[in-house]
CSV table of C-alpha atoms and ligand atoms in Angstrom, one decimal:
chain,number,residue,atom,x,y,z
D,6,MET,CA,-321.8,53.7,-27.5
D,7,ASN,CA,-325.5,54.6,-27.7
D,8,ASP,CA,-326.2,57.1,-30.5
D,9,LYS,CA,-329.2,59.4,-30.5
D,10,VAL,CA,-331.6,59.1,-33.5
D,11,PHE,CA,-333.3,62.4,-34.1
D,12,VAL,CA,-337.0,62.2,-34.7
D,13,PHE,CA,-338.2,64.6,-37.4
D,14,ASP,CA,-342.0,64.7,-37.4
D,15,THR,CA,-343.7,65.7,-40.7
D,16,THR,CA,-347.3,65.0,-39.7
D,17,LEU,CA,-348.0,68.7,-40.2
D,18,ARG,CA,-346.4,68.8,-43.7
D,19,ASP,CA,-346.2,65.5,-45.6
D,20,GLY,CA,-349.0,64.1,-43.4
D,21,GLU,CA,-351.3,67.0,-43.7
D,22,GLN,CA,-350.8,67.2,-47.4
D,23,ALA,CA,-352.8,64.0,-47.9
D,24,PRO,CA,-356.4,64.4,-49.1
D,25,GLY,CA,-358.8,64.7,-46.2
D,26,ASN,CA,-356.1,65.3,-43.5
D,27,GLN,CA,-356.3,69.1,-43.6
D,28,LEU,CA,-356.3,70.9,-40.2
D,29,ASN,CA,-357.2,74.4,-39.3
D,30,MET,CA,-354.7,76.7,-37.5
D,31,VAL,CA,-356.0,75.9,-34.0
D,32,GLU,CA,-355.7,72.2,-34.7
D,33,LYS,CA,-352.2,72.5,-36.1
D,34,ILE,CA,-351.0,74.3,-33.0
D,35,GLU,CA,-352.7,71.7,-30.8
D,36,VAL,CA,-350.8,69.0,-32.7
D,37,ALA,CA,-347.5,70.9,-32.6
D,38,LYS,CA,-347.8,71.3,-28.9
D,39,ALA,CA,-348.6,67.6,-28.4
D,40,LEU,CA,-345.5,66.8,-30.6
D,41,GLU,CA,-343.4,69.0,-28.4
D,42,LEU,CA,-344.6,67.1,-25.3
D,43,LEU,CA,-344.0,63.8,-27.1
D,44,GLY,CA,-340.4,64.8,-27.4
D,45,VAL,CA,-339.9,65.1,-31.1
D,46,ASP,CA,-336.6,66.9,-32.1
D,47,ILE,CA,-337.8,68.6,-35.3
D,48,ILE,CA,-341.3,69.6,-36.4
D,49,GLU,CA,-341.8,70.2,-40.1
D,50,ALA,CA,-344.5,72.8,-39.9
D,51,GLY,CA,-345.3,73.4,-43.5
D,52,PHE,CA,-344.3,74.4,-47.0
D,53,PRO,CA,-344.5,78.2,-46.7
D,54,ILE,CA,-344.6,79.2,-50.4
D,55,SER,CA,-347.3,76.6,-51.2
D,56,SER,CA,-350.2,78.6,-49.6
D,57,PRO,CA,-350.9,81.5,-47.2
D,58,GLY,CA,-352.2,78.8,-44.8
D,59,ASP,CA,-348.9,76.9,-44.8
D,60,PHE,CA,-347.0,80.2,-44.4
D,61,ASP,CA,-349.1,81.1,-41.4
D,62,SER,CA,-348.8,77.7,-39.9
D,63,VAL,CA,-345.0,77.9,-39.9
D,64,VAL,CA,-345.3,81.4,-38.3
D,65,GLN,CA,-347.8,80.3,-35.6
D,66,ILE,CA,-346.1,77.0,-34.7
D,67,SER,CA,-342.8,78.9,-34.4
D,68,LYS,CA,-344.4,81.1,-31.9
D,69,ALA,CA,-346.3,78.4,-30.0
D,70,VAL,CA,-343.5,75.8,-29.4
D,71,THR,CA,-340.1,76.3,-27.8
D,72,ASN,CA,-338.0,73.2,-27.7
D,73,PRO,CA,-338.1,71.4,-31.1
D,74,ILE,CA,-336.4,72.8,-34.2
D,75,ILE,CA,-339.1,74.2,-36.5
D,76,CYS,CA,-338.6,73.4,-40.2
D,77,GLY,CA,-340.1,74.8,-43.4
D,78,LEU,CA,-339.9,73.0,-46.7
D,79,THR,CA,-338.8,74.7,-50.0
D,80,ARG,CA,-337.9,73.7,-53.5
D,81,ALA,CA,-334.4,74.6,-54.6
D,82,VAL,CA,-335.7,78.0,-55.7
D,83,GLN,CA,-334.6,81.3,-54.3
D,84,LYS,CA,-338.1,82.7,-53.8
D,85,ASP,CA,-339.2,79.6,-51.9
D,86,ILE,CA,-336.2,80.0,-49.6
D,87,GLU,CA,-336.8,83.7,-49.0
D,88,VAL,CA,-340.5,83.0,-48.1
D,89,ALA,CA,-339.5,80.1,-45.8
D,90,ALA,CA,-336.9,82.2,-44.0
D,91,ASP,CA,-339.6,84.9,-43.5
D,92,ALA,CA,-342.0,82.3,-42.1
D,93,LEU,CA,-339.4,81.0,-39.7
D,94,LYS,CA,-338.4,84.4,-38.3
D,95,TYR,CA,-340.0,83.7,-34.9
D,96,ALA,CA,-338.6,80.2,-34.5
D,97,LYS,CA,-336.1,79.8,-31.7
D,98,ARG,CA,-334.3,77.1,-33.7
D,99,PRO,CA,-335.2,77.5,-37.4
D,100,ARG,CA,-334.3,75.0,-40.2
D,101,ILE,CA,-334.8,75.3,-43.9
D,102,HIS,CA,-335.5,72.0,-45.7
D,103,THR,CA,-334.6,72.5,-49.4
D,104,GLY,CA,-333.9,70.1,-52.2
D,105,ILE,CA,-334.4,68.7,-55.7
D,106,GLY,CA,-335.2,65.5,-57.5
D,107,VAL,CA,-332.1,63.3,-58.1
D,108,SER,CA,-333.5,60.2,-59.9
D,109,PRO,CA,-333.2,59.8,-63.7
D,110,TYR,CA,-337.0,60.2,-63.7
D,111,HIS,CA,-337.0,63.5,-61.9
D,112,ILE,CA,-333.9,64.9,-63.6
D,113,VAL,CA,-335.1,64.2,-67.1
D,114,SER,CA,-338.9,64.0,-67.2
D,115,LYS,CA,-339.8,66.3,-64.3
D,116,LEU,CA,-337.0,68.9,-64.4
D,117,ASN,CA,-335.9,68.6,-68.0
D,118,SER,CA,-332.3,69.0,-66.9
D,119,THR,CA,-329.0,67.2,-66.6
D,120,PRO,CA,-327.3,65.5,-63.6
D,121,GLU,CA,-324.5,68.2,-63.4
D,122,GLU,CA,-327.0,71.0,-63.6
D,123,ILE,CA,-329.1,69.5,-60.8
D,124,ILE,CA,-326.0,69.3,-58.5
D,125,ARG,CA,-325.3,72.9,-59.3
D,126,ARG,CA,-328.9,73.9,-58.5
D,127,GLY,CA,-328.8,71.9,-55.2
D,128,VAL,CA,-325.5,73.6,-54.1
D,129,ASP,CA,-326.8,77.1,-55.0
D,130,ALA,CA,-330.0,76.4,-53.0
D,131,VAL,CA,-328.0,75.4,-49.9
D,132,LYS,CA,-325.6,78.4,-50.2
D,133,TYR,CA,-328.6,80.7,-50.6
D,134,ALA,CA,-330.5,79.2,-47.6
D,135,LYS,CA,-327.4,79.5,-45.5
D,136,LYS,CA,-327.6,83.3,-45.8
D,137,PHE,CA,-330.8,83.2,-43.8
D,138,VAL,CA,-330.4,80.3,-41.3
D,139,GLU,CA,-327.5,78.1,-40.1
D,140,ASP,CA,-329.4,74.8,-40.0
D,141,ILE,CA,-330.0,73.6,-43.6
D,142,GLU,CA,-331.4,70.2,-44.5
D,143,PHE,CA,-331.1,69.1,-48.1
D,144,TYR,CA,-333.5,66.5,-49.6
D,145,CYS,CA,-332.5,64.4,-52.6
D,146,GLU,CA,-336.0,63.7,-53.8
D,147,ASP,CA,-336.6,60.2,-55.2
D,148,ALA,CA,-333.2,59.1,-53.9
D,149,GLY,CA,-334.7,55.6,-53.6
D,150,ARG,CA,-334.6,55.3,-57.4
D,151,SER,CA,-331.4,57.2,-58.0
D,152,GLU,CA,-327.9,55.8,-58.8
D,153,ASN,CA,-325.8,55.5,-55.7
D,154,GLU,CA,-322.6,56.9,-57.3
D,155,TYR,CA,-324.5,60.1,-58.5
D,156,LEU,CA,-326.3,60.4,-55.2
D,157,ALA,CA,-322.9,60.3,-53.4
D,158,ARG,CA,-321.6,63.2,-55.5
D,159,MET,CA,-324.7,65.2,-54.8
D,160,VAL,CA,-324.5,64.5,-51.0
D,161,GLU,CA,-320.8,65.5,-50.9
D,162,ALA,CA,-321.5,68.7,-52.8
D,163,VAL,CA,-324.4,69.9,-50.6
D,164,ILE,CA,-322.5,69.1,-47.4
D,165,ALA,CA,-319.5,71.1,-48.8
D,166,ALA,CA,-322.0,74.0,-49.4
D,167,GLY,CA,-323.1,73.9,-45.8
D,168,ALA,CA,-326.0,71.3,-45.4
D,169,THR,CA,-326.2,70.1,-41.8
D,170,VAL,CA,-328.6,67.2,-42.6
D,171,VAL,CA,-329.0,65.3,-45.8
D,172,ASN,CA,-332.3,63.6,-46.4
D,173,ILE,CA,-332.5,60.4,-48.6
D,174,PRO,CA,-336.2,60.1,-49.4
D,175,ASP,CA,-337.6,56.9,-50.9
D,176,THR,CA,-340.3,59.3,-52.3
D,177,THR,CA,-342.2,56.6,-54.2
D,178,GLY,CA,-341.8,53.9,-51.6
D,179,TYR,CA,-340.0,51.7,-54.1
D,180,CYS,CA,-337.0,50.3,-52.2
D,181,LEU,CA,-336.7,47.0,-50.4
D,182,PRO,CA,-335.1,47.2,-46.9
D,183,HIS,CA,-331.8,45.7,-47.9
D,184,GLU,CA,-331.5,48.1,-50.9
D,185,TYR,CA,-332.4,51.2,-48.8
D,186,GLY,CA,-329.9,50.2,-46.1
D,187,ALA,CA,-327.2,49.5,-48.7
D,188,LYS,CA,-327.8,53.0,-50.1
D,189,ILE,CA,-327.2,54.6,-46.7
D,190,LYS,CA,-324.1,52.5,-46.1
D,191,TYR,CA,-322.8,53.4,-49.6
D,192,LEU,CA,-323.1,57.1,-48.7
D,193,ILE,CA,-321.4,56.6,-45.3
D,194,ASP,CA,-318.5,54.7,-47.0
D,195,ASN,CA,-318.1,56.8,-50.1
D,196,VAL,CA,-318.9,60.5,-49.2
D,197,PRO,CA,-315.6,61.9,-47.8
D,198,ASN,CA,-317.2,64.7,-45.8
D,199,ILE,CA,-320.2,62.6,-44.5
D,200,HIS,CA,-319.0,63.1,-40.9
D,201,LYS,CA,-320.0,66.8,-41.2
D,202,ALA,CA,-323.7,66.1,-41.6
D,203,ILE,CA,-326.5,63.8,-40.3
D,204,LEU,CA,-328.1,61.4,-42.8
D,205,SER,CA,-331.9,61.2,-42.6
D,206,THR,CA,-334.4,58.6,-43.7
D,207,HIS,CA,-337.7,59.6,-45.3
D,208,CYS,CA,-339.6,56.5,-46.4
D,209,HIS,CA,-343.0,56.2,-48.0
D,210,ASN,CA,-345.2,53.2,-47.6
D,211,ASP,CA,-346.3,52.3,-51.1
D,212,LEU,CA,-345.1,48.7,-50.8
D,213,GLY,CA,-345.7,48.5,-47.0
D,214,MET,CA,-341.9,48.8,-46.4
D,215,ALA,CA,-341.7,52.3,-44.8
D,216,THR,CA,-340.9,51.1,-41.3
D,217,ALA,CA,-338.6,48.3,-42.4
D,218,ASN,CA,-336.7,50.7,-44.8
D,219,THR,CA,-336.4,53.3,-42.1
D,220,MET,CA,-335.0,50.7,-39.6
D,221,SER,CA,-332.6,49.5,-42.2
D,222,GLY,CA,-331.4,53.0,-42.7
D,223,VAL,CA,-330.9,53.5,-39.0
D,224,TYR,CA,-329.1,50.1,-38.8
D,225,ASN,CA,-326.7,51.3,-41.5
D,226,GLY,CA,-325.9,54.7,-40.0
D,227,ALA,CA,-328.8,57.2,-40.6
D,228,ARG,CA,-329.3,59.2,-37.4
D,229,GLN,CA,-332.5,61.1,-38.2
D,230,VAL,CA,-335.8,59.5,-39.1
D,231,GLU,CA,-338.7,61.4,-40.8
D,232,VAL,CA,-342.0,60.1,-39.7
D,233,THR,CA,-345.7,61.0,-39.1
D,234,LEU,CA,-348.1,59.9,-36.4
D,235,ASN,CA,-350.1,56.9,-37.5
D,236,GLY,CA,-348.1,56.9,-40.7
D,237,VAL,CA,-350.4,59.5,-42.2
D,238,GLY,CA,-349.4,60.9,-45.6
D,239,GLU,CA,-350.1,60.9,-49.3
D,240,ARG,CA,-351.0,57.6,-51.0
D,241,ALA,CA,-350.0,54.7,-48.6
D,242,GLY,CA,-348.5,57.2,-46.2
D,243,ASN,CA,-345.2,57.9,-44.5
D,244,THR,CA,-343.3,55.9,-41.9
D,245,ALA,CA,-345.2,55.7,-38.6
D,246,LEU,CA,-343.4,57.4,-35.7
D,247,GLU,CA,-344.8,55.0,-33.2
D,248,GLU,CA,-343.5,52.0,-35.1
D,249,VAL,CA,-339.9,53.2,-35.5
D,250,VAL,CA,-339.7,54.6,-32.0
D,251,MET,CA,-340.9,51.4,-30.4
D,252,ALA,CA,-338.7,49.2,-32.7
D,253,ILE,CA,-335.7,51.2,-31.6
D,254,LYS,CA,-336.8,50.9,-28.0
D,255,SER,CA,-337.5,47.2,-28.1
D,256,HIS,CA,-334.2,46.2,-29.7
D,257,LYS,CA,-330.6,46.7,-28.6
D,258,LEU,CA,-329.3,48.4,-31.7
D,259,GLY,CA,-327.0,50.8,-29.9
D,260,VAL,CA,-329.3,53.8,-30.6
D,261,TYR,CA,-332.1,55.6,-28.8
D,262,THR,CA,-334.7,58.4,-29.3
D,263,ASP,CA,-335.9,61.0,-26.8
D,264,ILE,CA,-339.5,60.3,-27.4
D,265,VAL,CA,-341.6,60.2,-24.3
D,266,THR,CA,-343.2,56.9,-25.3
D,267,PRO,CA,-346.1,56.9,-22.7
D,268,ARG,CA,-347.4,59.9,-24.6
D,269,ILE,CA,-347.6,57.9,-27.9
D,270,LEU,CA,-351.2,56.7,-27.7
D,271,GLN,CA,-352.7,60.0,-26.7
D,272,THR,CA,-350.8,61.9,-29.4
D,273,SER,CA,-351.8,59.3,-32.0
D,274,ARG,CA,-355.5,59.7,-30.9
D,275,LEU,CA,-355.3,63.4,-31.1
D,276,VAL,CA,-354.1,63.1,-34.8
D,277,GLN,CA,-356.8,60.5,-35.5
D,278,ARG,CA,-359.5,62.7,-34.1
D,279,LEU,CA,-358.4,66.0,-35.7
D,280,MET,CA,-357.6,64.4,-39.1
D,281,LYS,CA,-360.8,62.4,-38.8
D,282,SER,CA,-358.7,59.4,-39.8
D,283,PRO,CA,-359.1,56.5,-37.4
D,284,VAL,CA,-356.4,53.8,-37.6
D,285,GLN,CA,-357.4,50.2,-38.3
D,286,ALA,CA,-357.9,48.0,-35.3
D,287,ASN,CA,-354.8,45.9,-36.0
D,288,LYS,CA,-352.5,48.9,-36.5
D,289,ALA,CA,-349.1,48.3,-34.8
D,290,ILE,CA,-348.7,50.0,-31.5
D,291,VAL,CA,-351.8,52.3,-31.6
D,292,GLY,CA,-354.6,50.1,-33.0
D,293,LYS,CA,-357.5,49.1,-30.8
D,294,ASN,CA,-356.4,45.5,-30.9
D,295,ALA,CA,-352.6,46.1,-30.6
D,296,PHE,CA,-352.6,44.8,-27.0
D,297,ALA,CA,-355.9,42.8,-27.0
D,298,HIS,CA,-355.5,39.0,-26.6
D,299,SER,CA,-358.7,37.2,-27.6
D,300,SER,CA,-357.7,33.6,-28.0
D,301,GLY,CA,-357.9,31.5,-24.8
D,302,ILE,CA,-354.3,30.2,-25.1
D,303,HIS,CA,-353.0,33.8,-25.5
D,304,GLN,CA,-355.1,35.1,-22.6
D,305,ASP,CA,-353.8,32.3,-20.4
D,306,GLY,CA,-350.2,32.9,-21.4
D,307,VAL,CA,-350.4,36.7,-20.8
D,308,LEU,CA,-351.9,36.2,-17.4
D,309,LYS,CA,-349.0,33.8,-16.4
D,310,ASN,CA,-346.4,36.2,-17.7
D,311,ARG,CA,-347.1,39.3,-19.9
D,312,GLU,CA,-343.9,38.7,-21.9
D,313,ASN,CA,-345.2,35.3,-23.1
D,314,TYR,CA,-347.1,37.1,-25.8
D,315,GLU,CA,-346.3,40.8,-25.5
D,316,ILE,CA,-343.0,42.4,-26.6
D,317,ILE,CA,-344.0,45.9,-25.4
D,318,ASP,CA,-345.5,46.8,-22.0
D,319,PRO,CA,-348.7,48.5,-23.0
D,320,LYS,CA,-348.0,51.2,-20.3
D,321,ASP,CA,-344.9,52.1,-22.2
D,322,VAL,CA,-347.0,53.5,-25.1
D,323,GLY,CA,-349.7,55.0,-22.9
D,324,VAL,CA,-352.2,52.2,-22.9
D,325,ASP,CA,-353.9,52.5,-19.5
D,326,GLU,CA,-354.9,49.0,-18.5
D,327,SER,CA,-356.6,50.0,-15.3
D,328,SER,CA,-359.0,52.3,-17.3
D,329,ILE,CA,-362.1,53.2,-15.3
D,330,ILE,CA,-365.2,51.9,-17.0
D,331,LEU,CA,-367.5,54.8,-17.6
D,332,THR,CA,-371.3,54.2,-17.2
D,333,ALA,CA,-374.3,56.4,-16.6
D,334,ARG,CA,-373.3,56.3,-12.9
D,335,SER,CA,-369.9,57.8,-13.4
D,336,GLY,CA,-369.3,61.4,-12.2
D,337,ARG,CA,-367.7,64.4,-13.8
D,338,ALA,CA,-364.3,63.7,-12.2
D,339,ALA,CA,-364.0,60.3,-13.8
D,340,LEU,CA,-365.1,61.7,-17.1
D,341,ARG,CA,-362.5,64.5,-16.9
D,342,HIS,CA,-359.8,62.1,-15.9
D,343,ARG,CA,-360.5,59.8,-18.8
D,344,LEU,CA,-360.7,62.8,-21.2
D,345,GLU,CA,-357.3,64.0,-20.0
D,346,LEU,CA,-355.8,60.6,-20.8
D,347,LEU,CA,-357.2,60.9,-24.2
D,348,GLY,CA,-355.6,64.3,-24.7
D,349,PHE,CA,-358.5,66.7,-23.9
D,350,LYS,CA,-358.4,69.3,-21.2
D,351,ILE,CA,-362.0,70.2,-20.5
D,352,ASP,CA,-363.2,72.2,-17.5
D,353,GLY,CA,-366.0,74.4,-16.3
D,354,ALA,CA,-369.0,74.9,-18.6
D,355,ASP,CA,-367.5,72.9,-21.4
D,356,LEU,CA,-367.1,69.9,-19.0
D,357,ASP,CA,-370.7,70.3,-17.9
D,358,LYS,CA,-371.9,70.3,-21.5
D,359,THR,CA,-369.8,67.3,-22.4
D,360,TYR,CA,-371.0,65.5,-19.2
D,361,GLN,CA,-374.6,66.0,-20.2
D,362,ASP,CA,-373.9,64.6,-23.7
D,363,PHE,CA,-372.0,61.7,-22.0
D,364,LEU,CA,-375.0,60.9,-19.8
D,365,HIS,CA,-377.3,60.8,-22.9
D,366,LEU,CA,-374.9,58.5,-24.6
D,367,ALA,CA,-374.5,56.3,-21.5
D,368,ASP,CA,-378.2,55.9,-21.4
D,369,VAL,CA,-378.1,54.4,-24.9
D,370,LYS,CA,-374.9,52.4,-24.4
D,371,LYS,CA,-374.2,50.4,-21.2
D,372,GLU,CA,-370.5,51.2,-21.2
D,373,VAL,CA,-368.9,54.3,-22.8
D,374,LYS,CA,-365.6,53.5,-24.3
D,375,ASP,CA,-362.6,55.7,-25.2
D,376,ASN,CA,-363.5,55.7,-28.9
D,377,ASP,CA,-367.1,56.8,-28.0
D,378,LEU,CA,-365.6,59.7,-26.0
D,379,LEU,CA,-363.4,60.7,-28.9
D,380,VAL,CA,-366.4,60.9,-31.1
D,381,LEU,CA,-368.5,62.7,-28.5
D,382,VAL,CA,-366.0,65.5,-27.9
D,383,GLY,CA,-365.1,65.8,-31.5
D,384,LYS,CA,-368.8,66.2,-32.3
D,385,GLU,CA,-369.2,69.2,-30.1
D,386,GLN,CA,-366.2,70.9,-31.6
D,387,ARG,CA,-367.4,70.1,-35.2
D,388,ASP,CA,-370.9,71.4,-34.5
D,389,ALA,CA,-369.6,74.7,-33.0
D,390,ASN,CA,-367.9,75.6,-36.3
D,391,ARG,CA,-370.5,74.5,-38.9
D,392,ALA,CA,-372.3,77.0,-41.2
D,393,ILE,CA,-375.2,74.5,-41.5
D,394,LYS,CA,-376.5,72.4,-38.6
D,395,LEU,CA,-378.8,69.4,-38.7
D,396,ASP,CA,-381.8,70.2,-36.6
D,397,SER,CA,-384.0,67.1,-37.0
D,398,LEU,CA,-384.3,64.0,-39.2
D,399,GLN,CA,-387.1,61.6,-39.6
D,400,VAL,CA,-386.9,58.6,-41.9
D,401,VAL,CA,-389.5,56.0,-42.9
D,402,CYS,CA,-388.1,52.8,-44.3
D,403,GLY,CA,-388.3,49.1,-44.2
D,404,LYS,CA,-389.0,46.0,-46.3
D,405,SER,CA,-391.4,46.6,-49.2
D,406,MET,CA,-391.6,50.4,-48.6
D,407,ILE,CA,-390.3,53.4,-50.5
D,408,PRO,CA,-387.9,55.1,-48.2
D,409,SER,CA,-388.6,58.7,-47.4
D,410,ALA,CA,-386.9,61.3,-45.2
D,411,THR,CA,-387.8,64.7,-43.7
D,412,VAL,CA,-384.8,66.8,-42.9
D,413,SER,CA,-384.6,70.1,-41.1
D,414,LEU,CA,-381.4,72.2,-41.4
D,415,ILE,CA,-380.5,75.4,-39.6
D,416,ILE,CA,-379.0,77.5,-42.4
D,417,GLN,CA,-377.6,80.9,-41.3
D,418,GLY,CA,-379.9,80.9,-38.3
D,419,GLU,CA,-383.1,79.9,-40.3
D,420,THR,CA,-384.7,76.5,-40.0
D,421,LYS,CA,-385.8,75.0,-43.3
D,422,THR,CA,-387.4,71.6,-43.9
D,423,GLU,CA,-387.8,69.3,-46.9
D,424,THR,CA,-389.0,65.8,-47.6
D,425,ALA,CA,-387.7,63.5,-50.3
D,426,MET,CA,-387.6,59.8,-51.3
D,427,GLY,CA,-384.7,57.7,-52.4
D,428,ASP,CA,-383.2,54.2,-52.8
D,429,GLY,CA,-382.7,53.8,-49.1
D,430,PRO,CA,-382.9,56.0,-45.9
D,431,VAL,CA,-379.5,57.6,-46.5
D,432,ASP,CA,-380.3,58.3,-50.2
D,433,ALA,CA,-383.7,59.8,-49.3
D,434,SER,CA,-382.1,62.0,-46.6
D,435,TYR,CA,-379.4,63.2,-48.9
D,436,ASN,CA,-382.0,64.0,-51.5
D,437,ALA,CA,-383.9,66.1,-48.9
D,438,VAL,CA,-380.6,67.9,-48.0
D,439,LYS,CA,-379.9,68.6,-51.6
D,440,LYS,CA,-383.4,70.2,-52.0
D,441,LEU,CA,-382.5,72.6,-49.1
D,442,ILE,CA,-379.1,73.6,-50.5
D,443,ASP,CA,-379.0,75.9,-53.5
D,444,LYS,CA,-375.9,74.3,-55.0
D,445,GLU,CA,-374.9,71.5,-57.4
D,446,ILE,CA,-373.4,68.8,-55.1
D,447,LYS,CA,-372.0,65.5,-56.3
D,448,LEU,CA,-371.3,62.7,-53.8
D,449,LEU,CA,-368.0,61.1,-54.7
D,450,GLU,CA,-367.4,58.8,-51.8
D,451,PHE,CA,-369.3,57.4,-48.8
D,452,LEU,CA,-367.7,55.2,-46.2
D,453,ILE,CA,-369.5,53.9,-43.1
D,454,GLN,CA,-367.6,52.2,-40.2
D,455,GLY,CA,-368.3,51.0,-36.6
D,456,PHE,CA,-365.8,51.9,-33.9
D,457,ASN,CA,-366.3,49.2,-31.3
D,458,ASN,CA,-368.4,46.1,-31.5
D,459,GLY,CA,-372.1,45.8,-30.9
D,460,SER,CA,-375.3,47.1,-32.3
D,461,ASP,CA,-375.3,50.0,-29.9
D,462,ASP,CA,-372.0,51.2,-31.5
D,463,PHE,CA,-371.3,54.7,-32.9
D,464,GLY,CA,-371.4,54.6,-36.7
D,465,GLN,CA,-368.8,56.9,-38.3
D,466,VAL,CA,-369.3,58.2,-41.8
D,467,ASN,CA,-366.7,59.8,-44.0
D,468,VAL,CA,-367.9,61.4,-47.2
D,469,GLN,CA,-366.3,63.2,-50.1
D,470,ILE,CA,-368.3,65.6,-52.2
D,471,GLU,CA,-367.6,67.8,-55.2
D,472,CYS,CA,-369.0,71.3,-55.3
D,473,ASN,CA,-367.9,74.1,-57.7
D,474,LYS,CA,-365.2,71.8,-59.0
D,475,THR,CA,-363.6,71.6,-55.5
D,476,ILE,CA,-363.5,68.5,-53.3
D,477,TYR,CA,-364.7,68.7,-49.7
D,478,TYR,CA,-364.5,66.0,-46.9
D,479,GLY,CA,-367.1,65.5,-44.2
D,480,PHE,CA,-367.3,63.4,-41.1
D,481,GLY,CA,-370.2,62.4,-38.9
D,482,ALA,CA,-370.7,60.0,-36.0
D,483,ASP,CA,-373.8,59.0,-34.2
D,484,THR,CA,-375.3,55.8,-32.7
D,485,ASP,CA,-377.9,56.3,-35.5
D,486,ILE,CA,-376.2,55.6,-38.8
D,487,VAL,CA,-378.6,57.6,-40.9
D,488,THR,CA,-378.0,60.6,-38.6
D,489,ALA,CA,-374.3,60.0,-38.9
D,490,SER,CA,-374.6,59.9,-42.7
D,491,VAL,CA,-376.5,63.2,-42.8
D,492,GLU,CA,-374.1,64.8,-40.3
D,493,ALA,CA,-371.2,63.9,-42.6
D,494,PHE,CA,-372.9,65.3,-45.7
D,495,VAL,CA,-373.8,68.5,-43.9
D,496,ASP,CA,-370.3,68.8,-42.6
D,497,ALA,CA,-368.9,68.6,-46.1
D,498,ILE,CA,-371.5,71.1,-47.5
D,499,SER,CA,-370.7,73.5,-44.6
D,500,LYS,CA,-367.0,73.4,-45.6
D,501,SER,CA,-367.9,74.4,-49.1
D,502,MET,CA,-369.6,77.5,-47.7
D,503,GLU,CA,-366.6,78.7,-45.6
N,28,KIV,O1,-341.1,62.3,-50.2
N,28,KIV,C1,-340.4,63.2,-50.4
N,28,KIV,O2,-339.4,63.1,-51.2
N,28,KIV,C2,-340.6,64.4,-49.7
N,28,KIV,C3,-339.5,65.5,-49.8
N,28,KIV,C4,-340.2,66.8,-50.3
N,28,KIV,C5,-338.8,65.6,-48.6
N,28,KIV,O3,-341.6,64.6,-49.0
N,29,ZN,ZN1,-342.4,62.6,-48.5
């Protein structure tokens, strides 16, 4: 028999929690709708008590999507549960995800409690949540480092209290695949009422084992997987949705998911773009090189028979092999078609504006690639929302010269200009920006990357600044890397003014 594995997506909760991944409400709804089209079964939309923004995101996502179950996270605390139930009131199929730490570390050093007391608190939380909604998932936090015998007692107790799903998180990403699989098997073999609930995996990637652990969990009987697009998440991230779904699809394990796999790439790109977090080129399934064969022997083999070197048909994950090459001679229709494949719906005046920007770019670059378009469209959306805009930038630099920069910014409608010197063109430009901004700004991190190959490439810059004891992230992209650097700096400063 082929069993269904439920896909629980936590990109908007565990994924969004990671530094730099924050989305605004419009972006969260865009991701939630894309997740619905992708066919996920459950969307974890936020942790309602943690902030008004998270509360609102659970409310708005509940209103915006129809098919998936909408889930809100809580601690095993009555107030958390009440707030989550309130946030979920518009969800057609609400779920409360409550739980508590179960490892010796959590019980003693985090919760200052005892194993029996923790079971009692878990059971009380499930019973309380059950007063508001029928579907209750219970997480046994840090289950990866808990003792199996104790974990089994906890699982049995929360199922008896009414939990419909029990989540076994490897919160710290500590387990090895055989250990995690054995833990799931132990629960299936030793919890008498296990048939009344679904066991869920939730694996973090601290040792790079998240996908392997999740698959080991499924292999041993878990029927829900908790995942994020591109594996985004705190520290080394969560389990990547695309990896687990394609591993299940590629192997005959007697299980399946309802994910519409040809939508994987565009959904992955949407998340990369909105979280400003591009995946590395060799990322499984969705990386730029995931289906690129560069060695002569491989190219020859693939041309003879794709399966010689490819285990997945690229079309199965949405890689469009026959992509139209966009150049300065391409028309609006070709651009719109390509943008649609990348997950953007742009028409009318917006398309005209994007088309003009595209033509400027195509004049600089011979061929405009997908990644260039992602940056181009993202740039317009970023610019539209900024409190400060870069108006012009002029730098003088070179060997045996002291670099200097003149920067003009539009601040609240007024154009202001300053000149400064520095160690290099970026440093000089940043010094000029700092002169224009009446705030103490500390640059904490600066990262510059190219997207494609070639000297005409877009440079993308991610920065992290500290202002008024708060950290802000900024992103900029341009074929001119100094402009990209200043855009990123201005983006971060703008955020500090919101
Ligand atoms: O990693 C974890 O333990 C979690 C729980 C809150 C589900 O994210
Ligand atoms: Zn987690």
